[in-house]
mmCIF file of N, CA and C and ligand atoms in Angstrom:
data_model
loop_
_atom_site.group_PDB
_atom_site.id
_atom_site.type_symbol
_atom_site.label_atom_id
_atom_site.label_comp_id
_atom_site.label_asym_id
_atom_site.label_seq_id
_atom_site.Cartn_x
_atom_site.Cartn_y
_atom_site.Cartn_z
ATOM 1 N N MET A 5 -117.191 123.464 -124.449
ATOM 2 C CA MET A 5 -117.684 124.355 -125.515
ATOM 3 C C MET A 5 -116.615 124.572 -126.586
ATOM 4 N N GLY A 6 -115.361 124.783 -126.172
ATOM 5 C CA GLY A 6 -114.263 124.942 -127.121
ATOM 6 C C GLY A 6 -114.126 126.357 -127.659
ATOM 7 N N VAL A 7 -113.223 126.502 -128.590
ATOM 8 C CA VAL A 7 -112.955 127.832 -129.155
ATOM 9 C C VAL A 7 -114.082 128.198 -130.125
ATOM 10 N N GLN A 8 -114.604 129.395 -129.953
ATOM 11 C CA GLN A 8 -115.698 129.909 -130.792
ATOM 12 C C GLN A 8 -115.301 131.280 -131.330
ATOM 13 N N ARG A 9 -116.098 131.727 -132.302
ATOM 14 C CA ARG A 9 -116.000 133.119 -132.753
ATOM 15 C C ARG A 9 -117.331 133.806 -132.516
ATOM 16 N N THR A 10 -117.265 135.091 -132.191
ATOM 17 C CA THR A 10 -118.484 135.873 -132.056
ATOM 18 C C THR A 10 -118.312 137.202 -132.768
ATOM 19 N N PHE A 11 -119.433 137.860 -133.027
ATOM 20 C CA PHE A 11 -119.409 139.134 -133.734
ATOM 21 C C PHE A 11 -119.671 140.261 -132.730
ATOM 22 N N SER A 12 -118.941 141.349 -132.889
ATOM 23 C CA SER A 12 -118.997 142.465 -131.944
ATOM 24 C C SER A 12 -119.044 143.788 -132.710
ATOM 25 N N ILE A 13 -119.736 144.760 -132.149
ATOM 26 C CA ILE A 13 -119.693 146.128 -132.696
ATOM 27 C C ILE A 13 -119.389 147.094 -131.551
ATOM 28 N N ILE A 14 -118.382 147.924 -131.745
ATOM 29 C CA ILE A 14 -118.168 149.062 -130.845
ATOM 30 C C ILE A 14 -118.975 150.217 -131.448
ATOM 31 N N LYS A 15 -119.951 150.686 -130.684
ATOM 32 C CA LYS A 15 -120.990 151.578 -131.213
ATOM 33 C C LYS A 15 -120.551 153.054 -131.243
ATOM 34 N N PRO A 16 -121.344 153.894 -131.945
ATOM 35 C CA PRO A 16 -120.963 155.306 -132.112
ATOM 36 C C PRO A 16 -120.695 156.057 -130.809
ATOM 37 N N ASP A 17 -121.432 155.785 -129.753
ATOM 38 C CA ASP A 17 -121.193 156.553 -128.518
ATOM 39 C C ASP A 17 -119.787 156.307 -127.988
ATOM 40 N N ALA A 18 -119.257 155.097 -128.261
ATOM 41 C CA ALA A 18 -117.901 154.770 -127.798
ATOM 42 C C ALA A 18 -116.848 155.279 -128.778
ATOM 43 N N THR A 19 -117.084 155.115 -130.088
ATOM 44 C CA THR A 19 -116.046 155.562 -131.046
ATOM 45 C C THR A 19 -115.866 157.077 -130.983
ATOM 46 N N ILE A 20 -116.975 157.812 -130.800
ATOM 47 C CA ILE A 20 -116.808 159.279 -130.807
ATOM 48 C C ILE A 20 -116.128 159.774 -129.525
ATOM 49 N N ARG A 21 -116.159 158.959 -128.460
ATOM 50 C CA ARG A 21 -115.433 159.341 -127.238
ATOM 51 C C ARG A 21 -114.024 158.746 -127.224
ATOM 52 N N ASN A 22 -113.599 158.191 -128.367
ATOM 53 C CA ASN A 22 -112.236 157.658 -128.520
ATOM 54 C C ASN A 22 -111.970 156.502 -127.547
ATOM 55 N N LEU A 23 -112.967 155.627 -127.404
ATOM 56 C CA LEU A 23 -112.873 154.524 -126.439
ATOM 57 C C LEU A 23 -112.604 153.175 -127.099
ATOM 58 N N THR A 24 -112.293 153.163 -128.396
ATOM 59 C CA THR A 24 -112.093 151.873 -129.076
ATOM 60 C C THR A 24 -111.012 151.043 -128.385
ATOM 61 N N GLY A 25 -109.892 151.659 -128.109
ATOM 62 C CA GLY A 25 -108.795 150.921 -127.477
ATOM 63 C C GLY A 25 -109.140 150.475 -126.069
ATOM 64 N N ALA A 26 -109.847 151.318 -125.329
ATOM 65 C CA ALA A 26 -110.228 150.964 -123.956
ATOM 66 C C ALA A 26 -111.186 149.775 -123.949
ATOM 67 N N VAL A 27 -112.126 149.761 -124.894
ATOM 68 C CA VAL A 27 -113.062 148.625 -124.993
ATOM 69 C C VAL A 27 -112.288 147.367 -125.394
ATOM 70 N N ASN A 28 -111.398 147.507 -126.378
ATOM 71 C CA ASN A 28 -110.628 146.346 -126.820
ATOM 72 C C ASN A 28 -109.749 145.797 -125.704
ATOM 73 N N ALA A 29 -109.221 146.668 -124.861
ATOM 74 C CA ALA A 29 -108.389 146.199 -123.739
ATOM 75 C C ALA A 29 -109.204 145.313 -122.799
ATOM 76 N N ILE A 30 -110.468 145.689 -122.582
ATOM 77 C CA ILE A 30 -111.339 144.872 -121.719
ATOM 78 C C ILE A 30 -111.604 143.521 -122.386
ATOM 79 N N PHE A 31 -111.866 143.544 -123.680
ATOM 80 C CA PHE A 31 -112.095 142.273 -124.395
ATOM 81 C C PHE A 31 -110.857 141.372 -124.310
ATOM 82 N N GLU A 32 -109.705 141.949 -124.578
ATOM 83 C CA GLU A 32 -108.479 141.132 -124.603
ATOM 84 C C GLU A 32 -108.159 140.591 -123.213
ATOM 85 N N LYS A 33 -108.407 141.402 -122.198
ATOM 86 C CA LYS A 33 -108.158 140.947 -120.823
ATOM 87 C C LYS A 33 -109.082 139.776 -120.470
ATOM 88 N N ALA A 34 -110.258 139.747 -121.101
ATOM 89 C CA ALA A 34 -111.213 138.660 -120.861
ATOM 90 C C ALA A 34 -110.885 137.420 -121.693
ATOM 91 N N GLY A 35 -109.769 137.439 -122.412
ATOM 92 C CA GLY A 35 -109.349 136.261 -123.169
ATOM 93 C C GLY A 35 -109.868 136.202 -124.587
ATOM 94 N N LEU A 36 -110.452 137.321 -125.052
ATOM 95 C CA LEU A 36 -110.978 137.353 -126.425
ATOM 96 C C LEU A 36 -109.921 137.949 -127.359
ATOM 97 N N ARG A 37 -109.687 137.277 -128.473
ATOM 98 C CA ARG A 37 -108.693 137.713 -129.453
ATOM 99 C C ARG A 37 -109.421 138.375 -130.621
ATOM 100 N N ILE A 38 -108.959 139.564 -131.023
ATOM 101 C CA ILE A 38 -109.574 140.271 -132.154
ATOM 102 C C ILE A 38 -108.988 139.681 -133.439
ATOM 103 N N VAL A 39 -109.787 138.877 -134.144
ATOM 104 C CA VAL A 39 -109.281 138.198 -135.347
ATOM 105 C C VAL A 39 -109.739 138.889 -136.636
ATOM 106 N N ALA A 40 -110.603 139.899 -136.500
ATOM 107 C CA ALA A 40 -110.970 140.767 -137.625
ATOM 108 C C ALA A 40 -111.534 142.045 -137.030
ATOM 109 N N GLN A 41 -111.242 143.158 -137.694
ATOM 110 C CA GLN A 41 -111.717 144.444 -137.155
ATOM 111 C C GLN A 41 -111.670 145.499 -138.249
ATOM 112 N N LYS A 42 -112.740 146.276 -138.378
ATOM 113 C CA LYS A 42 -112.665 147.451 -139.262
ATOM 114 C C LYS A 42 -113.632 148.531 -138.788
ATOM 115 N N ARG A 43 -113.206 149.772 -139.059
ATOM 116 C CA ARG A 43 -114.016 150.935 -138.683
ATOM 117 C C ARG A 43 -114.787 151.356 -139.922
ATOM 118 N N ILE A 44 -116.103 151.439 -139.798
ATOM 119 C CA ILE A 44 -116.948 151.775 -140.944
ATOM 120 C C ILE A 44 -118.031 152.765 -140.509
ATOM 121 N N LEU A 45 -118.579 153.460 -141.490
ATOM 122 C CA LEU A 45 -119.788 154.242 -141.255
ATOM 123 C C LEU A 45 -120.931 153.406 -141.825
ATOM 124 N N MET A 46 -121.746 152.846 -140.956
ATOM 125 C CA MET A 46 -122.828 151.968 -141.420
ATOM 126 C C MET A 46 -123.819 152.749 -142.262
ATOM 127 N N THR A 47 -124.288 152.143 -143.344
ATOM 128 C CA THR A 47 -125.363 152.758 -144.115
ATOM 129 C C THR A 47 -126.699 152.432 -143.434
ATOM 130 N N GLN A 48 -127.718 153.195 -143.816
ATOM 131 C CA GLN A 48 -129.058 152.919 -143.274
ATOM 132 C C GLN A 48 -129.485 151.492 -143.628
ATOM 133 N N ALA A 49 -129.202 151.078 -144.872
ATOM 134 C CA ALA A 49 -129.596 149.728 -145.296
ATOM 135 C C ALA A 49 -128.876 148.660 -144.470
ATOM 136 N N GLN A 50 -127.598 148.871 -144.214
ATOM 137 C CA GLN A 50 -126.851 147.896 -143.396
ATOM 138 C C GLN A 50 -127.430 147.806 -141.987
ATOM 139 N N ALA A 51 -127.735 148.967 -141.397
ATOM 140 C CA ALA A 51 -128.261 148.969 -140.024
ATOM 141 C C ALA A 51 -129.653 148.348 -139.972
ATOM 142 N N GLU A 52 -130.485 148.651 -140.963
ATOM 143 C CA GLU A 52 -131.843 148.086 -140.984
ATOM 144 C C GLU A 52 -131.805 146.574 -141.152
ATOM 145 N N THR A 53 -130.884 146.095 -141.982
ATOM 146 C CA THR A 53 -130.747 144.642 -142.177
ATOM 147 C C THR A 53 -130.212 143.989 -140.911
ATOM 148 N N PHE A 54 -129.188 144.597 -140.341
ATOM 149 C CA PHE A 54 -128.559 144.008 -139.162
ATOM 150 C C PHE A 54 -129.552 143.883 -138.010
ATOM 151 N N TYR A 55 -130.382 144.909 -137.823
ATOM 152 C CA TYR A 55 -131.323 144.920 -136.691
ATOM 153 C C TYR A 55 -132.748 144.557 -137.123
ATOM 154 N N ALA A 56 -132.903 143.857 -138.234
ATOM 155 C CA ALA A 56 -134.239 143.525 -138.757
ATOM 156 C C ALA A 56 -135.117 142.828 -137.714
ATOM 157 N N VAL A 57 -134.499 142.042 -136.849
ATOM 158 C CA VAL A 57 -135.262 141.330 -135.818
ATOM 159 C C VAL A 57 -135.985 142.302 -134.877
ATOM 160 N N HIS A 58 -135.502 143.537 -134.812
ATOM 161 C CA HIS A 58 -136.118 144.549 -133.936
ATOM 162 C C HIS A 58 -137.016 145.523 -134.710
ATOM 163 N N SER A 59 -137.338 145.221 -135.976
ATOM 164 C CA SER A 59 -137.997 146.220 -136.830
ATOM 165 C C SER A 59 -139.378 146.645 -136.342
ATOM 166 N N GLU A 60 -140.024 145.806 -135.545
ATOM 167 C CA GLU A 60 -141.355 146.174 -135.030
ATOM 168 C C GLU A 60 -141.280 146.873 -133.672
ATOM 169 N N ARG A 61 -140.098 146.959 -133.098
ATOM 170 C CA ARG A 61 -139.950 147.581 -131.775
ATOM 171 C C ARG A 61 -140.073 149.101 -131.885
ATOM 172 N N PRO A 62 -140.601 149.742 -130.843
ATOM 173 C CA PRO A 62 -140.777 151.203 -130.915
ATOM 174 C C PRO A 62 -139.462 151.968 -131.055
ATOM 175 N N PHE A 63 -138.350 151.356 -130.613
ATOM 176 C CA PHE A 63 -137.067 152.061 -130.670
ATOM 177 C C PHE A 63 -136.296 151.813 -131.959
ATOM 178 N N PHE A 64 -136.898 151.097 -132.931
ATOM 179 C CA PHE A 64 -136.144 150.695 -134.135
ATOM 180 C C PHE A 64 -135.576 151.901 -134.895
ATOM 181 N N GLY A 65 -136.415 152.913 -135.127
ATOM 182 C CA GLY A 65 -135.959 154.085 -135.881
ATOM 183 C C GLY A 65 -134.807 154.783 -135.186
ATOM 184 N N GLU A 66 -134.946 154.921 -133.882
ATOM 185 C CA GLU A 66 -133.905 155.554 -133.057
ATOM 186 C C GLU A 66 -132.601 154.722 -133.113
ATOM 187 N N LEU A 67 -132.762 153.409 -133.076
ATOM 188 C CA LEU A 67 -131.607 152.509 -133.100
ATOM 189 C C LEU A 67 -130.847 152.640 -134.426
ATOM 190 N N VAL A 68 -131.575 152.648 -135.534
ATOM 191 C CA VAL A 68 -130.940 152.766 -136.855
ATOM 192 C C VAL A 68 -130.276 154.138 -136.998
ATOM 193 N N GLU A 69 -130.967 155.167 -136.531
ATOM 194 C CA GLU A 69 -130.401 156.526 -136.608
ATOM 195 C C GLU A 69 -129.095 156.610 -135.811
ATOM 196 N N PHE A 70 -129.118 156.032 -134.616
ATOM 197 C CA PHE A 70 -127.919 156.046 -133.764
ATOM 198 C C PHE A 70 -126.764 155.277 -134.411
ATOM 199 N N MET A 71 -127.049 154.091 -134.925
ATOM 200 C CA MET A 71 -125.974 153.239 -135.453
ATOM 201 C C MET A 71 -125.365 153.789 -136.736
ATOM 202 N N THR A 72 -126.067 154.730 -137.390
ATOM 203 C CA THR A 72 -125.539 155.346 -138.614
ATOM 204 C C THR A 72 -125.030 156.769 -138.364
ATOM 205 N N SER A 73 -125.025 157.205 -137.099
ATOM 206 C CA SER A 73 -124.730 158.605 -136.773
ATOM 207 C C SER A 73 -123.240 158.920 -136.748
ATOM 208 N N ALA A 74 -122.414 157.907 -136.604
ATOM 209 C CA ALA A 74 -120.958 158.077 -136.491
ATOM 210 C C ALA A 74 -120.330 156.704 -136.736
ATOM 211 N N PRO A 75 -119.004 156.653 -136.903
ATOM 212 C CA PRO A 75 -118.397 155.352 -137.190
ATOM 213 C C PRO A 75 -118.626 154.311 -136.092
ATOM 214 N N VAL A 76 -118.649 153.063 -136.540
ATOM 215 C CA VAL A 76 -118.651 151.919 -135.621
ATOM 216 C C VAL A 76 -117.417 151.080 -135.956
ATOM 217 N N VAL A 77 -117.043 150.216 -135.020
ATOM 218 C CA VAL A 77 -115.961 149.262 -135.273
ATOM 219 C C VAL A 77 -116.571 147.868 -135.209
ATOM 220 N N VAL A 78 -116.607 147.209 -136.366
ATOM 221 C CA VAL A 78 -117.140 145.839 -136.415
ATOM 222 C C VAL A 78 -115.963 144.879 -136.229
ATOM 223 N N GLN A 79 -116.235 143.804 -135.497
ATOM 224 C CA GLN A 79 -115.152 142.906 -135.093
ATOM 225 C C GLN A 79 -115.600 141.455 -135.090
ATOM 226 N N VAL A 80 -114.635 140.573 -135.259
ATOM 227 C CA VAL A 80 -114.828 139.164 -134.929
ATOM 228 C C VAL A 80 -113.867 138.853 -133.791
ATOM 229 N N LEU A 81 -114.404 138.286 -132.739
ATOM 230 C CA LEU A 81 -113.607 137.928 -131.557
ATOM 231 C C LEU A 81 -113.579 136.419 -131.430
ATOM 232 N N GLU A 82 -112.440 135.910 -131.045
ATOM 233 C CA GLU A 82 -112.265 134.458 -130.929
ATOM 234 C C GLU A 82 -111.766 134.116 -129.530
ATOM 235 N N GLY A 83 -112.266 133.022 -129.003
ATOM 236 C CA GLY A 83 -111.786 132.569 -127.695
ATOM 237 C C GLY A 83 -112.610 131.411 -127.193
ATOM 238 N N GLU A 84 -112.202 130.905 -126.049
ATOM 239 C CA GLU A 84 -112.927 129.817 -125.410
ATOM 240 C C GLU A 84 -114.332 130.309 -125.076
ATOM 241 N N ASN A 85 -115.342 129.597 -125.575
ATOM 242 C CA ASN A 85 -116.735 129.936 -125.255
ATOM 243 C C ASN A 85 -117.013 131.421 -125.534
ATOM 244 N N ALA A 86 -116.585 131.890 -126.699
ATOM 245 C CA ALA A 86 -116.515 133.336 -126.972
ATOM 246 C C ALA A 86 -117.869 134.046 -126.915
ATOM 247 N N VAL A 87 -118.946 133.389 -127.351
ATOM 248 C CA VAL A 87 -120.244 134.083 -127.359
ATOM 249 C C VAL A 87 -120.615 134.486 -125.936
ATOM 250 N N LEU A 88 -120.549 133.532 -125.023
ATOM 251 C CA LEU A 88 -120.916 133.813 -123.626
ATOM 252 C C LEU A 88 -119.879 134.708 -122.949
ATOM 253 N N ALA A 89 -118.604 134.441 -123.216
ATOM 254 C CA ALA A 89 -117.541 135.248 -122.596
ATOM 255 C C ALA A 89 -117.697 136.719 -122.986
ATOM 256 N N HIS A 90 -118.035 136.963 -124.250
ATOM 257 C CA HIS A 90 -118.210 138.338 -124.726
ATOM 258 C C HIS A 90 -119.438 138.974 -124.084
ATOM 259 N N ARG A 91 -120.534 138.222 -124.002
ATOM 260 C CA ARG A 91 -121.756 138.773 -123.406
ATOM 261 C C ARG A 91 -121.525 139.119 -121.933
ATOM 262 N N GLU A 92 -120.755 138.280 -121.265
ATOM 263 C CA GLU A 92 -120.471 138.558 -119.850
ATOM 264 C C GLU A 92 -119.647 139.824 -119.690
ATOM 265 N N VAL A 93 -118.645 139.994 -120.537
ATOM 266 C CA VAL A 93 -117.764 141.155 -120.374
ATOM 267 C C VAL A 93 -118.415 142.440 -120.902
ATOM 268 N N MET A 94 -119.435 142.311 -121.795
ATOM 269 C CA MET A 94 -120.187 143.506 -122.216
ATOM 270 C C MET A 94 -121.058 144.017 -121.074
ATOM 271 N N GLY A 95 -121.663 143.102 -120.314
ATOM 272 C CA GLY A 95 -122.601 143.482 -119.254
ATOM 273 C C GLY A 95 -124.019 143.589 -119.784
ATOM 274 N N ALA A 96 -124.962 143.836 -118.886
ATOM 275 C CA ALA A 96 -126.379 143.893 -119.251
ATOM 276 C C ALA A 96 -126.648 145.002 -120.261
ATOM 277 N N THR A 97 -127.662 144.769 -121.134
ATOM 278 C CA THR A 97 -128.034 145.757 -122.164
ATOM 279 C C THR A 97 -128.260 147.127 -121.540
ATOM 280 N N ASN A 98 -128.989 147.147 -120.416
ATOM 281 C CA ASN A 98 -129.235 148.402 -119.704
ATOM 282 C C ASN A 98 -128.066 148.658 -118.749
ATOM 283 N N PRO A 99 -127.286 149.712 -118.991
ATOM 284 C CA PRO A 99 -126.081 149.918 -118.171
ATOM 285 C C PRO A 99 -126.361 150.055 -116.676
ATOM 286 N N SER A 100 -127.583 150.454 -116.309
ATOM 287 C CA SER A 100 -127.882 150.567 -114.872
ATOM 288 C C SER A 100 -127.944 149.191 -114.212
ATOM 289 N N GLU A 101 -128.043 148.139 -115.036
ATOM 290 C CA GLU A 101 -128.067 146.770 -114.510
ATOM 291 C C GLU A 101 -126.751 146.033 -114.754
ATOM 292 N N ALA A 102 -125.783 146.698 -115.342
ATOM 293 C CA ALA A 102 -124.527 146.026 -115.716
ATOM 294 C C ALA A 102 -123.611 145.882 -114.504
ATOM 295 N N ALA A 103 -122.902 144.751 -114.471
ATOM 296 C CA ALA A 103 -121.998 144.467 -113.349
ATOM 297 C C ALA A 103 -120.720 145.303 -113.450
ATOM 298 N N ASP A 104 -120.111 145.515 -112.290
ATOM 299 C CA ASP A 104 -118.842 146.250 -112.237
ATOM 300 C C ASP A 104 -117.800 145.584 -113.133
ATOM 301 N N GLY A 105 -117.012 146.404 -113.789
ATOM 302 C CA GLY A 105 -115.927 145.889 -114.621
ATOM 303 C C GLY A 105 -116.342 145.574 -116.040
ATOM 304 N N THR A 106 -117.650 145.585 -116.316
ATOM 305 C CA THR A 106 -118.093 145.309 -117.685
ATOM 306 C C THR A 106 -117.994 146.587 -118.533
ATOM 307 N N VAL A 107 -117.972 146.390 -119.844
ATOM 308 C CA VAL A 107 -117.870 147.538 -120.763
ATOM 309 C C VAL A 107 -119.040 148.492 -120.549
ATOM 310 N N ARG A 108 -120.237 147.939 -120.444
ATOM 311 C CA ARG A 108 -121.405 148.831 -120.340
ATOM 312 C C ARG A 108 -121.453 149.558 -119.005
ATOM 313 N N LYS A 109 -120.994 148.908 -117.928
ATOM 314 C CA LYS A 109 -120.935 149.606 -116.638
ATOM 315 C C LYS A 109 -119.937 150.754 -116.711
ATOM 316 N N GLU A 110 -118.803 150.486 -117.386
ATOM 317 C CA GLU A 110 -117.739 151.493 -117.452
ATOM 318 C C GLU A 110 -118.093 152.650 -118.375
ATOM 319 N N PHE A 111 -118.716 152.325 -119.527
ATOM 320 C CA PHE A 111 -118.776 153.322 -120.598
ATOM 321 C C PHE A 111 -120.166 153.664 -121.132
ATOM 322 N N ALA A 112 -121.156 152.779 -120.997
ATOM 323 C CA ALA A 112 -122.436 153.023 -121.670
ATOM 324 C C ALA A 112 -123.140 154.241 -121.080
ATOM 325 N N LEU A 113 -123.882 154.929 -121.950
ATOM 326 C CA LEU A 113 -124.581 156.150 -121.544
ATOM 327 C C LEU A 113 -126.045 155.895 -121.243
ATOM 328 N N SER A 114 -126.635 154.900 -121.920
ATOM 329 C CA SER A 114 -128.067 154.604 -121.779
ATOM 330 C C SER A 114 -128.329 153.249 -122.425
ATOM 331 N N ILE A 115 -129.572 152.780 -122.344
ATOM 332 C CA ILE A 115 -129.908 151.491 -122.964
ATOM 333 C C ILE A 115 -129.714 151.535 -124.479
ATOM 334 N N GLY A 116 -129.917 152.677 -125.087
ATOM 335 C CA GLY A 116 -129.710 152.813 -126.528
ATOM 336 C C GLY A 116 -128.234 153.032 -126.850
ATOM 337 N N GLU A 117 -127.632 153.984 -126.177
ATOM 338 C CA GLU A 117 -126.210 154.299 -126.401
ATOM 339 C C GLU A 117 -125.391 153.457 -125.427
ATOM 340 N N ASN A 118 -125.347 152.147 -125.731
ATOM 341 C CA ASN A 118 -124.766 151.206 -124.757
ATOM 342 C C ASN A 118 -123.426 150.622 -125.207
ATOM 343 N N SER A 119 -122.735 151.371 -126.062
ATOM 344 C CA SER A 119 -121.298 151.193 -126.362
ATOM 345 C C SER A 119 -120.910 149.961 -127.184
ATOM 346 N N VAL A 120 -121.599 148.839 -126.976
ATOM 347 C CA VAL A 120 -121.207 147.608 -127.681
ATOM 348 C C VAL A 120 -122.413 146.751 -128.016
ATOM 349 N N HIS A 121 -122.240 145.974 -129.076
ATOM 350 C CA HIS A 121 -123.198 144.911 -129.428
ATOM 351 C C HIS A 121 -122.438 143.596 -129.452
ATOM 352 N N GLY A 122 -123.108 142.525 -129.056
ATOM 353 C CA GLY A 122 -122.518 141.198 -129.197
ATOM 354 C C GLY A 122 -123.576 140.186 -129.595
ATOM 355 N N SER A 123 -123.186 139.213 -130.392
ATOM 356 C CA SER A 123 -124.121 138.179 -130.837
ATOM 357 C C SER A 123 -124.650 137.395 -129.631
ATOM 358 N N ASP A 124 -125.898 136.920 -129.772
ATOM 359 C CA ASP A 124 -126.506 136.182 -128.655
ATOM 360 C C ASP A 124 -126.424 134.664 -128.817
ATOM 361 N N SER A 125 -125.875 134.185 -129.933
ATOM 362 C CA SER A 125 -125.709 132.744 -130.125
ATOM 363 C C SER A 125 -124.640 132.528 -131.190
ATOM 364 N N GLU A 126 -124.106 131.322 -131.243
ATOM 365 C CA GLU A 126 -123.077 131.025 -132.249
ATOM 366 C C GLU A 126 -123.683 131.104 -133.650
ATOM 367 N N GLU A 127 -124.936 130.676 -133.774
ATOM 368 C CA GLU A 127 -125.624 130.715 -135.071
ATOM 369 C C GLU A 127 -125.779 132.170 -135.546
ATOM 370 N N ASN A 128 -126.240 133.049 -134.654
ATOM 371 C CA ASN A 128 -126.377 134.460 -135.042
ATOM 372 C C ASN A 128 -125.020 135.108 -135.273
ATOM 373 N N ALA A 129 -124.012 134.683 -134.525
ATOM 374 C CA ALA A 129 -122.661 135.225 -134.735
ATOM 375 C C ALA A 129 -122.221 134.973 -136.176
ATOM 376 N N ALA A 130 -122.446 133.766 -136.675
ATOM 377 C CA ALA A 130 -122.045 133.435 -138.048
ATOM 378 C C ALA A 130 -122.802 134.296 -139.052
ATOM 379 N N LEU A 131 -124.103 134.496 -138.816
ATOM 380 C CA LEU A 131 -124.905 135.319 -139.733
ATOM 381 C C LEU A 131 -124.453 136.778 -139.687
ATOM 382 N N GLU A 132 -124.181 137.270 -138.485
ATOM 383 C CA GLU A 132 -123.818 138.684 -138.323
ATOM 384 C C GLU A 132 -122.429 138.966 -138.904
ATOM 385 N N MET A 133 -121.457 138.089 -138.640
ATOM 386 C CA MET A 133 -120.109 138.378 -139.161
ATOM 387 C C MET A 133 -120.091 138.315 -140.689
ATOM 388 N N ALA A 134 -120.948 137.482 -141.264
ATOM 389 C CA ALA A 134 -121.002 137.365 -142.729
ATOM 390 C C ALA A 134 -121.533 138.645 -143.382
ATOM 391 N N GLN A 135 -122.234 139.477 -142.609
ATOM 392 C CA GLN A 135 -122.742 140.746 -143.165
ATOM 393 C C GLN A 135 -121.618 141.773 -143.339
ATOM 394 N N PHE A 136 -120.508 141.586 -142.638
ATOM 395 C CA PHE A 136 -119.462 142.607 -142.643
ATOM 396 C C PHE A 136 -118.074 142.105 -143.035
ATOM 397 N N PHE A 137 -117.852 140.784 -143.000
ATOM 398 C CA PHE A 137 -116.523 140.250 -143.300
ATOM 399 C C PHE A 137 -116.621 139.090 -144.264
ATOM 400 N N SER A 138 -115.680 139.051 -145.216
ATOM 401 C CA SER A 138 -115.535 137.845 -146.025
ATOM 402 C C SER A 138 -114.561 136.923 -145.288
ATOM 403 N N GLY A 139 -114.584 135.654 -145.650
ATOM 404 C CA GLY A 139 -113.794 134.658 -144.919
ATOM 405 C C GLY A 139 -112.324 135.013 -144.809
ATOM 406 N N ASN A 140 -111.744 135.554 -145.893
ATOM 407 C CA ASN A 140 -110.301 135.809 -145.834
ATOM 408 C C ASN A 140 -109.940 137.110 -145.110
ATOM 409 N N GLU A 141 -110.945 137.800 -144.569
ATOM 410 C CA GLU A 141 -110.649 138.972 -143.718
ATOM 411 C C GLU A 141 -110.554 138.576 -142.246
ATOM 412 N N ILE A 142 -110.860 137.331 -141.938
ATOM 413 C CA ILE A 142 -110.834 136.847 -140.553
ATOM 414 C C ILE A 142 -109.599 135.964 -140.406
ATOM 415 N N VAL A 143 -108.679 136.431 -139.577
ATOM 416 C CA VAL A 143 -107.407 135.730 -139.462
ATOM 417 C C VAL A 143 -107.154 135.380 -138.003
ATOM 418 N N GLY A 144 -107.303 134.123 -137.692
ATOM 419 C CA GLY A 144 -107.169 133.694 -136.291
ATOM 420 C C GLY A 144 -105.728 133.385 -135.937
HETATM 421 P P1 LIG B 215 -127.861 145.476 -129.082
HETATM 422 O O1 LIG B 215 -127.210 144.373 -128.327
HETATM 423 O O2 LIG B 215 -127.079 146.140 -130.128
HETATM 424 O O3 LIG B 215 -129.204 144.911 -129.726
HETATM 425 C C1 LIG B 215 -130.355 145.696 -129.914
HETATM 426 C C2 LIG B 215 -130.184 147.078 -129.398
HETATM 427 O O4 LIG B 215 -131.362 147.807 -129.264
HETATM 428 C C3 LIG B 215 -129.630 147.019 -128.002
HETATM 429 O O5 LIG B 215 -128.296 146.578 -128.029
HETATM 430 C C4 LIG B 215 -129.859 148.421 -127.511
HETATM 431 O O6 LIG B 215 -128.816 149.289 -127.842
HETATM 432 C C5 LIG B 215 -131.101 148.809 -128.299
HETATM 433 N N1 LIG B 215 -132.240 148.919 -127.397
HETATM 434 C C6 LIG B 215 -132.780 147.948 -126.669
HETATM 435 N N2 LIG B 215 -133.800 148.431 -125.938
HETATM 436 C C7 LIG B 215 -133.889 149.752 -126.244
HETATM 437 C C8 LIG B 215 -134.746 150.791 -125.826
HETATM 438 N N3 LIG B 215 -135.713 150.579 -124.944
HETATM 439 N N4 LIG B 215 -134.532 152.011 -126.340
HETATM 440 C C9 LIG B 215 -133.540 152.233 -127.253
HETATM 441 N N5 LIG B 215 -132.710 151.264 -127.695
HETATM 442 C C10 LIG B 215 -132.877 150.044 -127.177
#
């Protein structure tokens, strides 16, 4: 597979509990390098665009409200097979199904307030990181 980049968000439930460093420590221990990172307050338009694929889901309004409720940390992570490696270390979307040692098992509060987002494919990673970073903000 080789070295890849993926897009990550540390969500409001984690930033407000001051868990940014703890989440990053888990990522780094899993071999993922943070090659871009910034803390932002997402606008409603940014959140609606980012999660447009979920716009017909019953939880869409709640999801947008949550993601704009407090700062998030948007990131680009780089490493061997990074998309899959990141998804593995995040754990299952629903924290009650997440494996021990994963971010969501350790920190997530619920399926909605699940501490982190990660891209599900290399193609989506490229689209997602382009929404928040210009090329020269990513330094590997
Ligand atoms: P994420 O990986 O950011 O992608 C979509 C998000 O929708 C997901 O993580 C969850 O936080 C959220 N989500 C998925 N299912 C539900 C649900 N049933 N209720 C509330 N939020 C959900």
